[in-house]
mmCIF file of C-alpha atoms and ligand atoms in Angstrom:
data_model
loop_
_atom_site.group_PDB
_atom_site.id
_atom_site.type_symbol
_atom_site.label_atom_id
_atom_site.label_comp_id
_atom_site.label_asym_id
_atom_site.label_seq_id
_atom_site.Cartn_x
_atom_site.Cartn_y
_atom_site.Cartn_z
ATOM 1 C CA MET A 1 114.899 90.688 123.969
ATOM 2 C CA GLY A 2 118.241 89.034 121.929
ATOM 3 C CA LEU A 3 119.200 89.946 119.047
ATOM 4 C CA LYS A 4 117.299 88.822 116.367
ATOM 5 C CA MET A 5 119.523 89.373 112.449
ATOM 6 C CA SER A 6 116.215 89.665 111.366
ATOM 7 C CA ASN A 7 113.828 92.394 110.218
ATOM 8 C CA VAL A 8 110.040 92.753 111.706
ATOM 9 C CA ALA A 9 107.772 94.555 109.159
ATOM 10 C CA LEU A 10 107.561 98.227 107.469
ATOM 11 C CA LYS A 11 104.531 98.329 109.006
ATOM 12 C CA GLU A 12 105.087 96.815 111.849
ATOM 13 C CA ILE A 13 107.719 99.734 112.911
ATOM 14 C CA LYS A 14 104.787 101.946 111.461
ATOM 15 C CA GLU A 15 101.771 100.774 113.009
ATOM 16 C CA ILE A 16 104.662 101.554 116.818
ATOM 17 C CA ILE A 17 106.395 105.054 115.523
ATOM 18 C CA PHE A 18 102.272 106.309 115.032
ATOM 19 C CA SER A 19 100.856 104.284 117.480
ATOM 20 C CA GLY A 20 101.159 107.901 120.341
ATOM 21 C CA ARG A 21 104.115 107.101 121.968
ATOM 22 C CA SER A 22 106.297 109.745 123.228
ATOM 23 C CA ILE A 23 109.519 109.194 121.136
ATOM 24 C CA ALA A 24 113.040 110.256 120.669
ATOM 25 C CA VAL A 25 115.266 110.031 117.195
ATOM 26 C CA SER A 26 118.838 110.352 117.256
ATOM 27 C CA ALA A 27 121.679 109.275 114.774
ATOM 28 C CA HIS A 28 125.156 108.607 114.383
ATOM 29 C CA THR A 29 127.708 111.409 115.642
ATOM 30 C CA SER A 30 129.222 114.289 113.236
ATOM 31 C CA PRO A 31 125.816 113.246 111.590
ATOM 32 C CA ASP A 32 125.964 113.974 107.984
ATOM 33 C CA GLY A 33 123.246 114.987 105.772
ATOM 34 C CA ASP A 34 121.243 111.476 105.349
ATOM 35 C CA ALA A 35 122.200 110.826 109.208
ATOM 36 C CA ILE A 36 120.299 114.740 109.602
ATOM 37 C CA GLY A 37 117.331 114.768 107.654
ATOM 38 C CA ALA A 38 116.385 110.832 108.116
ATOM 39 C CA ALA A 39 115.932 112.227 112.023
ATOM 40 C CA CYS A 40 114.110 115.732 111.745
ATOM 41 C CA ALA A 41 111.953 113.986 109.069
ATOM 42 C CA LEU A 42 110.781 110.948 111.164
ATOM 43 C CA ALA A 43 110.057 112.854 113.961
ATOM 44 C CA MET A 44 108.759 115.737 112.516
ATOM 45 C CA ALA A 45 106.348 113.034 110.598
ATOM 46 C CA VAL A 46 105.427 112.157 114.290
ATOM 47 C CA ASN A 47 104.905 115.892 115.423
ATOM 48 C CA GLY A 48 102.738 116.641 112.099
ATOM 49 C CA ARG A 49 100.656 113.492 113.236
ATOM 50 C CA GLY A 50 100.422 114.823 116.241
ATOM 51 C CA GLY A 51 102.359 112.742 117.956
ATOM 52 C CA TYR A 52 105.459 113.913 120.335
ATOM 53 C CA ALA A 53 109.152 112.797 118.961
ATOM 54 C CA LYS A 54 111.513 115.422 119.875
ATOM 55 C CA VAL A 55 115.365 114.435 117.870
ATOM 56 C CA PHE A 56 118.782 114.653 118.877
ATOM 57 C CA LEU A 57 121.562 115.169 117.970
ATOM 58 C CA GLU A 58 125.620 115.977 118.524
ATOM 59 C CA LYS A 59 126.243 119.633 117.363
ATOM 60 C CA TYR A 60 126.843 119.267 112.929
ATOM 61 C CA ALA A 61 128.654 121.001 110.682
ATOM 62 C CA ASP A 62 127.491 123.662 108.703
ATOM 63 C CA VAL A 63 126.620 123.376 105.548
ATOM 64 C CA PHE A 64 124.728 120.947 107.033
ATOM 65 C CA ASN A 65 122.300 123.645 108.381
ATOM 66 C CA VAL A 66 120.240 123.771 104.586
ATOM 67 C CA ILE A 67 118.159 120.620 105.753
ATOM 68 C CA PRO A 68 114.737 122.221 106.944
ATOM 69 C CA VAL A 69 114.687 121.298 110.386
ATOM 70 C CA ASN A 70 112.832 122.882 111.073
ATOM 71 C CA GLY A 71 114.344 124.609 115.173
ATOM 72 C CA ILE A 72 113.698 120.418 115.378
ATOM 73 C CA VAL A 73 117.161 119.338 116.767
ATOM 74 C CA GLU A 74 118.140 119.835 120.222
ATOM 75 C CA ASN A 75 121.432 118.668 121.944
ATOM 76 C CA GLU A 76 120.912 117.573 124.663
ATOM 77 C CA MET A 77 118.487 115.450 126.364
ATOM 78 C CA GLY A 78 117.750 116.957 129.350
ATOM 79 C CA GLU A 79 115.116 114.511 131.480
ATOM 80 C CA PHE A 80 113.322 113.839 128.736
ATOM 81 C CA LYS A 81 112.247 110.134 129.020
ATOM 82 C CA PRO A 82 111.002 109.171 126.108
ATOM 83 C CA GLU A 83 108.888 105.394 125.600
ATOM 84 C CA ILE A 84 110.764 104.428 121.756
ATOM 85 C CA TYR A 85 113.855 105.375 121.018
ATOM 86 C CA ILE A 86 115.010 105.315 117.093
ATOM 87 C CA ALA A 87 118.172 105.282 116.094
ATOM 88 C CA VAL A 88 118.847 105.970 112.178
ATOM 89 C CA ASP A 89 121.407 105.164 109.977
ATOM 90 C CA CYS A 90 123.831 103.833 113.438
ATOM 91 C CA GLY A 91 125.589 100.852 112.127
ATOM 92 C CA ASP A 92 125.949 100.453 115.607
ATOM 93 C CA MET A 93 124.968 101.400 119.242
ATOM 94 C CA GLU A 94 127.816 102.694 119.503
ATOM 95 C CA ARG A 95 127.758 105.016 117.464
ATOM 96 C CA LEU A 96 124.833 107.092 118.858
ATOM 97 C CA GLY A 97 127.720 108.625 120.611
ATOM 98 C CA GLY A 98 126.429 110.905 124.467
ATOM 99 C CA PHE A 99 122.941 109.243 123.442
ATOM 100 C CA LYS A 100 123.517 105.656 123.566
ATOM 101 C CA GLU A 101 122.914 105.199 127.386
ATOM 102 C CA ALA A 102 119.344 106.815 127.052
ATOM 103 C CA PHE A 103 118.525 104.462 124.086
ATOM 104 C CA ALA A 104 120.151 101.647 126.054
ATOM 105 C CA GLY A 105 117.115 101.820 128.773
ATOM 106 C CA SER A 106 114.377 102.626 127.029
ATOM 107 C CA LYS A 107 110.628 100.077 126.693
ATOM 108 C CA ILE A 108 111.270 100.152 122.834
ATOM 109 C CA ARG A 109 114.141 100.673 121.300
ATOM 110 C CA ILE A 110 113.710 100.671 117.750
ATOM 111 C CA ASN A 111 116.561 100.336 114.885
ATOM 112 C CA ILE A 112 116.106 101.709 111.193
ATOM 113 C CA ASP A 113 119.426 101.615 109.125
ATOM 114 C CA HIS A 114 121.007 100.941 105.269
ATOM 115 C CA HIS A 115 124.723 99.874 106.270
ATOM 116 C CA LYS A 116 126.314 96.612 105.327
ATOM 117 C CA SER A 117 127.401 96.717 109.135
ATOM 118 C CA ASN A 118 124.663 96.594 110.914
ATOM 119 C CA THR A 119 124.474 94.820 113.942
ATOM 120 C CA TYR A 120 120.649 94.585 114.405
ATOM 121 C CA PHE A 121 120.846 95.920 118.609
ATOM 122 C CA GLY A 122 117.276 97.623 118.350
ATOM 123 C CA ASP A 123 113.953 95.519 119.867
ATOM 124 C CA LEU A 124 112.929 96.397 116.190
ATOM 125 C CA ASN A 125 114.988 96.352 113.022
ATOM 126 C CA TYR A 126 114.173 97.832 110.273
ATOM 127 C CA VAL A 127 118.087 97.443 107.791
ATOM 128 C CA ASP A 128 118.006 97.767 104.192
ATOM 129 C CA THR A 129 120.926 97.663 102.050
ATOM 130 C CA GLU A 130 119.524 97.843 99.601
ATOM 131 C CA ALA A 131 118.789 101.383 100.633
ATOM 132 C CA SER A 132 120.741 104.294 98.896
ATOM 133 C CA SER A 133 119.716 105.842 102.485
ATOM 134 C CA THR A 134 118.089 105.485 105.819
ATOM 135 C CA CYS A 135 116.266 108.486 103.967
ATOM 136 C CA GLU A 136 115.136 106.456 101.090
ATOM 137 C CA ILE A 137 114.011 104.278 104.284
ATOM 138 C CA ILE A 138 112.259 107.472 106.008
ATOM 139 C CA TYR A 139 110.333 107.851 102.836
ATOM 140 C CA LYS A 140 108.549 103.846 102.363
ATOM 141 C CA ILE A 141 107.293 105.094 105.978
ATOM 142 C CA VAL A 142 105.929 108.574 105.499
ATOM 143 C CA GLY A 143 105.363 108.486 101.792
ATOM 144 C CA ASP A 144 102.208 108.015 101.005
ATOM 145 C CA MET A 145 99.712 110.129 104.173
ATOM 146 C CA LEU A 146 102.840 113.464 103.569
ATOM 147 C CA SER A 147 99.827 115.194 101.332
ATOM 148 C CA SER A 148 97.707 115.003 104.236
ATOM 149 C CA LEU A 149 100.635 116.985 106.914
ATOM 150 C CA ASN A 150 100.853 120.204 107.512
ATOM 151 C CA ASN A 151 104.016 120.213 107.755
ATOM 152 C CA ALA A 152 104.939 118.197 104.281
ATOM 153 C CA ASP A 153 107.795 120.703 102.832
ATOM 154 C CA TYR A 154 109.962 120.154 105.176
ATOM 155 C CA ILE A 155 109.633 116.520 106.057
ATOM 156 C CA ALA A 156 110.461 116.586 102.431
ATOM 157 C CA GLY A 157 113.315 118.440 102.078
ATOM 158 C CA CYS A 158 114.777 116.755 105.019
ATOM 159 C CA ILE A 159 114.621 113.391 102.949
ATOM 160 C CA TYR A 160 115.719 114.700 100.089
ATOM 161 C CA SER A 161 119.080 116.387 101.728
ATOM 162 C CA GLY A 162 119.305 112.934 102.935
ATOM 163 C CA ILE A 163 118.457 110.806 99.685
ATOM 164 C CA VAL A 164 120.926 113.547 97.908
ATOM 165 C CA PHE A 165 123.372 113.705 100.548
ATOM 166 C CA ASP A 166 124.465 110.066 101.323
ATOM 167 C CA THR A 167 123.744 109.060 97.031
ATOM 168 C CA GLY A 168 126.293 112.310 96.080
ATOM 169 C CA GLY A 169 123.969 114.277 94.281
ATOM 170 C CA PHE A 170 122.026 110.366 92.633
ATOM 171 C CA ARG A 171 125.746 110.372 91.428
ATOM 172 C CA HIS A 172 127.126 106.160 93.393
ATOM 173 C CA THR A 173 125.926 102.674 92.243
ATOM 174 C CA SER A 174 123.048 103.049 95.495
ATOM 175 C CA THR A 175 121.146 105.045 93.474
ATOM 176 C CA SER A 176 118.322 102.746 92.102
ATOM 177 C CA SER A 177 114.854 103.763 90.474
ATOM 178 C CA ILE A 178 113.529 103.411 93.971
ATOM 179 C CA THR A 179 116.002 106.298 94.613
ATOM 180 C CA LEU A 180 114.423 108.469 92.053
ATOM 181 C CA ALA A 181 110.929 107.893 91.856
ATOM 182 C CA ALA A 182 110.766 108.545 96.147
ATOM 183 C CA ALA A 183 113.152 112.271 94.845
ATOM 184 C CA SER A 184 110.101 112.219 92.034
ATOM 185 C CA GLU A 185 108.192 112.853 94.422
ATOM 186 C CA LEU A 186 110.011 115.028 96.926
ATOM 187 C CA ILE A 187 110.576 117.994 95.237
ATOM 188 C CA LYS A 188 106.531 118.055 94.306
ATOM 189 C CA TYR A 189 107.316 119.619 97.724
ATOM 190 C CA LYS A 190 108.041 122.530 98.429
ATOM 191 C CA PHE A 191 111.950 123.335 100.046
ATOM 192 C CA ASP A 192 115.266 124.931 97.718
ATOM 193 C CA PHE A 193 116.419 121.894 96.415
ATOM 194 C CA SER A 194 118.958 123.614 94.112
ATOM 195 C CA LYS A 195 119.977 125.242 97.564
ATOM 196 C CA ILE A 196 120.784 122.292 99.019
ATOM 197 C CA TYR A 197 122.590 120.675 96.423
ATOM 198 C CA ASN A 198 125.018 123.487 95.660
ATOM 199 C CA THR A 199 125.229 123.747 99.688
ATOM 200 C CA ILE A 200 126.420 120.755 100.544
ATOM 201 C CA PHE A 201 128.489 119.861 97.336
ATOM 202 C CA ASN A 202 129.709 123.065 95.991
ATOM 203 C CA THR A 203 131.115 124.839 98.704
ATOM 204 C CA ARG A 204 133.482 125.244 101.689
ATOM 205 C CA LYS A 205 135.480 126.925 104.054
ATOM 206 C CA PHE A 206 138.189 128.230 103.130
ATOM 207 C CA GLU A 207 140.676 126.490 105.201
ATOM 208 C CA GLU A 208 138.769 123.223 104.419
ATOM 209 C CA ALA A 209 140.150 123.840 101.351
ATOM 210 C CA LYS A 210 143.356 123.780 102.941
ATOM 211 C CA ALA A 211 143.558 121.022 104.482
ATOM 212 C CA LEU A 212 142.440 119.592 100.625
ATOM 213 C CA GLY A 213 145.756 120.723 99.208
ATOM 214 C CA ARG A 214 147.811 119.050 102.483
ATOM 215 C CA ALA A 215 145.553 115.818 101.657
ATOM 216 C CA ILE A 216 147.029 116.143 98.237
ATOM 217 C CA LEU A 217 150.692 117.204 98.575
ATOM 218 C CA ASN A 218 151.171 114.052 101.210
ATOM 219 C CA MET A 219 149.564 112.279 98.563
ATOM 220 C CA GLU A 220 151.531 108.600 97.636
ATOM 221 C CA LYS A 221 150.441 105.943 95.581
ATOM 222 C CA LEU A 222 151.006 101.837 95.411
ATOM 223 C CA ALA A 223 150.376 99.042 93.850
ATOM 224 C CA GLY A 224 150.895 100.884 90.077
ATOM 225 C CA GLY A 225 148.186 103.781 91.513
ATOM 226 C CA GLU A 226 145.396 101.260 92.324
ATOM 227 C CA ILE A 227 145.350 101.899 95.468
ATOM 228 C CA VAL A 228 146.150 106.153 96.772
ATOM 229 C CA TYR A 229 146.645 107.354 99.923
ATOM 230 C CA SER A 230 147.260 109.922 102.059
ATOM 231 C CA SER A 231 147.390 111.140 105.647
ATOM 232 C CA MET A 232 147.680 114.553 108.318
ATOM 233 C CA SER A 233 148.968 114.880 111.247
ATOM 234 C CA GLN A 234 147.128 116.868 114.182
ATOM 235 C CA GLU A 235 150.234 119.394 113.873
ATOM 236 C CA GLU A 236 149.393 119.533 109.568
ATOM 237 C CA ILE A 237 145.451 119.968 110.623
ATOM 238 C CA LYS A 238 145.542 122.705 113.053
ATOM 239 C CA SER A 239 147.627 124.565 110.458
ATOM 240 C CA CYS A 240 145.829 124.707 108.298
ATOM 241 C CA GLY A 241 142.796 126.081 110.918
ATOM 242 C CA THR A 242 140.157 123.826 110.844
ATOM 243 C CA GLU A 243 139.187 120.184 113.100
ATOM 244 C CA SER A 244 138.087 116.795 111.717
ATOM 245 C CA ASP A 245 134.926 117.842 109.955
ATOM 246 C CA GLY A 246 136.674 120.128 107.793
ATOM 247 C CA LEU A 247 138.439 116.697 106.779
ATOM 248 C CA SER A 248 135.501 114.564 105.197
ATOM 249 C CA GLU A 249 136.296 115.966 101.001
ATOM 250 C CA ILE A 250 139.831 114.106 100.946
ATOM 251 C CA ILE A 251 138.773 110.635 101.297
ATOM 252 C CA ASN A 252 136.412 111.382 98.275
ATOM 253 C CA TYR A 253 139.354 113.588 95.857
ATOM 254 C CA LEU A 254 141.688 110.977 96.512
ATOM 255 C CA LYS A 255 139.421 108.267 94.753
ATOM 256 C CA GLY A 256 138.736 110.793 92.300
ATOM 257 C CA ILE A 257 142.307 110.177 90.966
ATOM 258 C CA SER A 258 142.251 107.963 87.638
ATOM 259 C CA GLY A 259 143.061 104.454 88.182
ATOM 260 C CA CYS A 260 142.548 104.655 92.251
ATOM 261 C CA LYS A 261 140.888 101.247 93.014
ATOM 262 C CA ALA A 262 141.170 102.148 96.396
ATOM 263 C CA ALA A 263 142.304 104.946 98.685
ATOM 264 C CA VAL A 264 142.774 105.927 101.680
ATOM 265 C CA PHE A 265 142.834 109.240 104.492
ATOM 266 C CA VAL A 266 144.285 108.444 107.871
ATOM 267 C CA TYR A 267 143.880 111.757 110.257
ATOM 268 C CA GLU A 268 144.904 112.527 113.709
ATOM 269 C CA LYS A 269 141.821 112.914 115.646
ATOM 270 C CA SER A 270 143.914 112.864 118.645
ATOM 271 C CA THR A 271 147.146 112.471 119.775
ATOM 272 C CA GLY A 272 148.223 108.980 118.775
ATOM 273 C CA VAL A 273 144.567 108.125 117.939
ATOM 274 C CA PHE A 274 143.491 107.852 114.091
ATOM 275 C CA LYS A 275 140.850 108.014 112.437
ATOM 276 C CA VAL A 276 140.583 105.820 108.711
ATOM 277 C CA SER A 277 138.333 106.865 105.575
ATOM 278 C CA MET A 278 138.253 105.497 103.005
ATOM 279 C CA ARG A 279 137.296 104.070 99.204
ATOM 280 C CA SER A 280 137.004 101.469 96.593
ATOM 281 C CA GLU A 281 135.514 100.346 93.531
ATOM 282 C CA ASP A 282 134.102 96.382 93.078
ATOM 283 C CA ASP A 283 137.059 95.108 92.705
ATOM 284 C CA VAL A 284 137.936 96.057 96.507
ATOM 285 C CA ASP A 285 136.043 95.805 100.134
ATOM 286 C CA VAL A 286 136.764 98.745 102.637
ATOM 287 C CA SER A 287 134.067 97.482 104.464
ATOM 288 C CA ALA A 288 135.364 94.309 105.949
ATOM 289 C CA VAL A 289 138.851 96.344 105.954
ATOM 290 C CA ALA A 290 137.063 98.270 108.415
ATOM 291 C CA GLN A 291 135.709 95.827 110.027
ATOM 292 C CA SER A 292 139.078 94.330 110.836
ATOM 293 C CA PHE A 293 139.914 97.161 113.106
ATOM 294 C CA GLY A 294 137.091 97.418 114.905
ATOM 295 C CA GLY A 295 134.788 99.376 112.449
ATOM 296 C CA GLY A 296 132.241 99.444 109.903
ATOM 297 C CA GLY A 297 130.550 101.164 106.765
ATOM 298 C CA HIS A 298 129.869 100.180 102.888
ATOM 299 C CA ALA A 299 131.363 98.169 101.019
ATOM 300 C CA LYS A 300 133.007 101.049 98.972
ATOM 301 C CA ALA A 301 132.612 103.693 101.939
ATOM 302 C CA ALA A 302 133.797 102.230 105.242
ATOM 303 C CA GLY A 303 136.339 103.616 108.160
ATOM 304 C CA CYS A 304 137.843 102.779 111.523
ATOM 305 C CA THR A 305 139.203 104.595 114.169
ATOM 306 C CA VAL A 306 143.070 102.909 115.896
ATOM 307 C CA GLU A 307 145.702 103.450 117.618
ATOM 308 C CA GLY A 308 148.952 103.933 117.359
ATOM 309 C CA SER A 309 152.152 105.279 115.328
ATOM 310 C CA LYS A 310 150.712 106.735 111.383
ATOM 311 C CA LYS A 311 152.782 104.696 109.934
ATOM 312 C CA GLU A 312 152.453 101.644 111.002
ATOM 313 C CA ILE A 313 148.821 101.602 111.146
ATOM 314 C CA LEU A 314 148.454 102.652 107.277
ATOM 315 C CA ASP A 315 151.414 99.540 106.970
ATOM 316 C CA LYS A 316 148.589 96.976 108.060
ATOM 317 C CA ILE A 317 145.797 99.253 106.021
ATOM 318 C CA ILE A 318 147.079 98.399 102.913
ATOM 319 C CA VAL A 319 148.647 95.144 103.706
ATOM 320 C CA GLU A 320 145.160 94.720 103.487
ATOM 321 C CA ILE A 321 144.160 95.894 100.809
ATOM 322 C CA SER A 322 146.244 94.858 98.465
ATOM 323 C CA LYS A 323 145.463 90.891 99.014
ATOM 324 C CA GLN A 324 142.214 91.815 98.470
ATOM 325 C CA LEU A 325 143.858 93.939 95.021
ATOM 326 C CA THR A 326 145.787 90.137 93.593
HETATM 327 MN MN1 MN B 1 123.169 107.105 105.624
#
């Protein structure tokens, strides 16, 4: 089946997901709150209705252990051969990382996502770029059946976690009345929404705080402060005692500098390989910048991985951003 840049009806996706076929659900590498919440909520809803679904994710950051996944997450597929493979919160097939081949080899491949850069890589696609989160789409699929499921508290907690994570706690402009209506229904179920919020947004490891401090020390500005950027080498990351998953907070901090219209954070993932994260305001579409370097994301939050020297990469990225600022 060739790539078709169009969605099937949600009803059709729903019929297939709840048709009794065995299902695997995976999300993108380095799973975040939305990826974890969406994958687990969907699989738990299938199981709650007497179906058979498993979730396969890469190991994820400790803060996300607050998401009530009820033990459903596995890291390896073993011999499991699902009839349906569902990718959630994944812009393209590559982002499935180690689960890509199993996905590609499945009979029915479903792609449910909200990334602007989505490549419609499934046999059945449902991509809603207006949705705040993939979890908001999952709510559209399972919301009306929640009250009849005996694992509804877990499902609601997972969906809520993903919405809260991707909206930055209902702060980002992706938050809509649909988002809040979903949250309003979800919060009727039993899960610790206060703990979820505080764990995801207000806690950090000692080593992560040190890395944030280092990144702030390395901060530079350009274009009268409209561009703020920073970088960290492998040695600097190691000297703080953390790894790449401890750096996720940094880019938002850079974006928070007053007057900043575009923030860039570059860190060395492995020798000569750099991960670039970008955040912006209306004037700058960083997903276009990321795409020109083989990455992707949203207009105001995007990233890419680039090989080369740090200085060279930063220069090229900043040139691209500057073009949009003039
Ligand atoms: Mn998402």
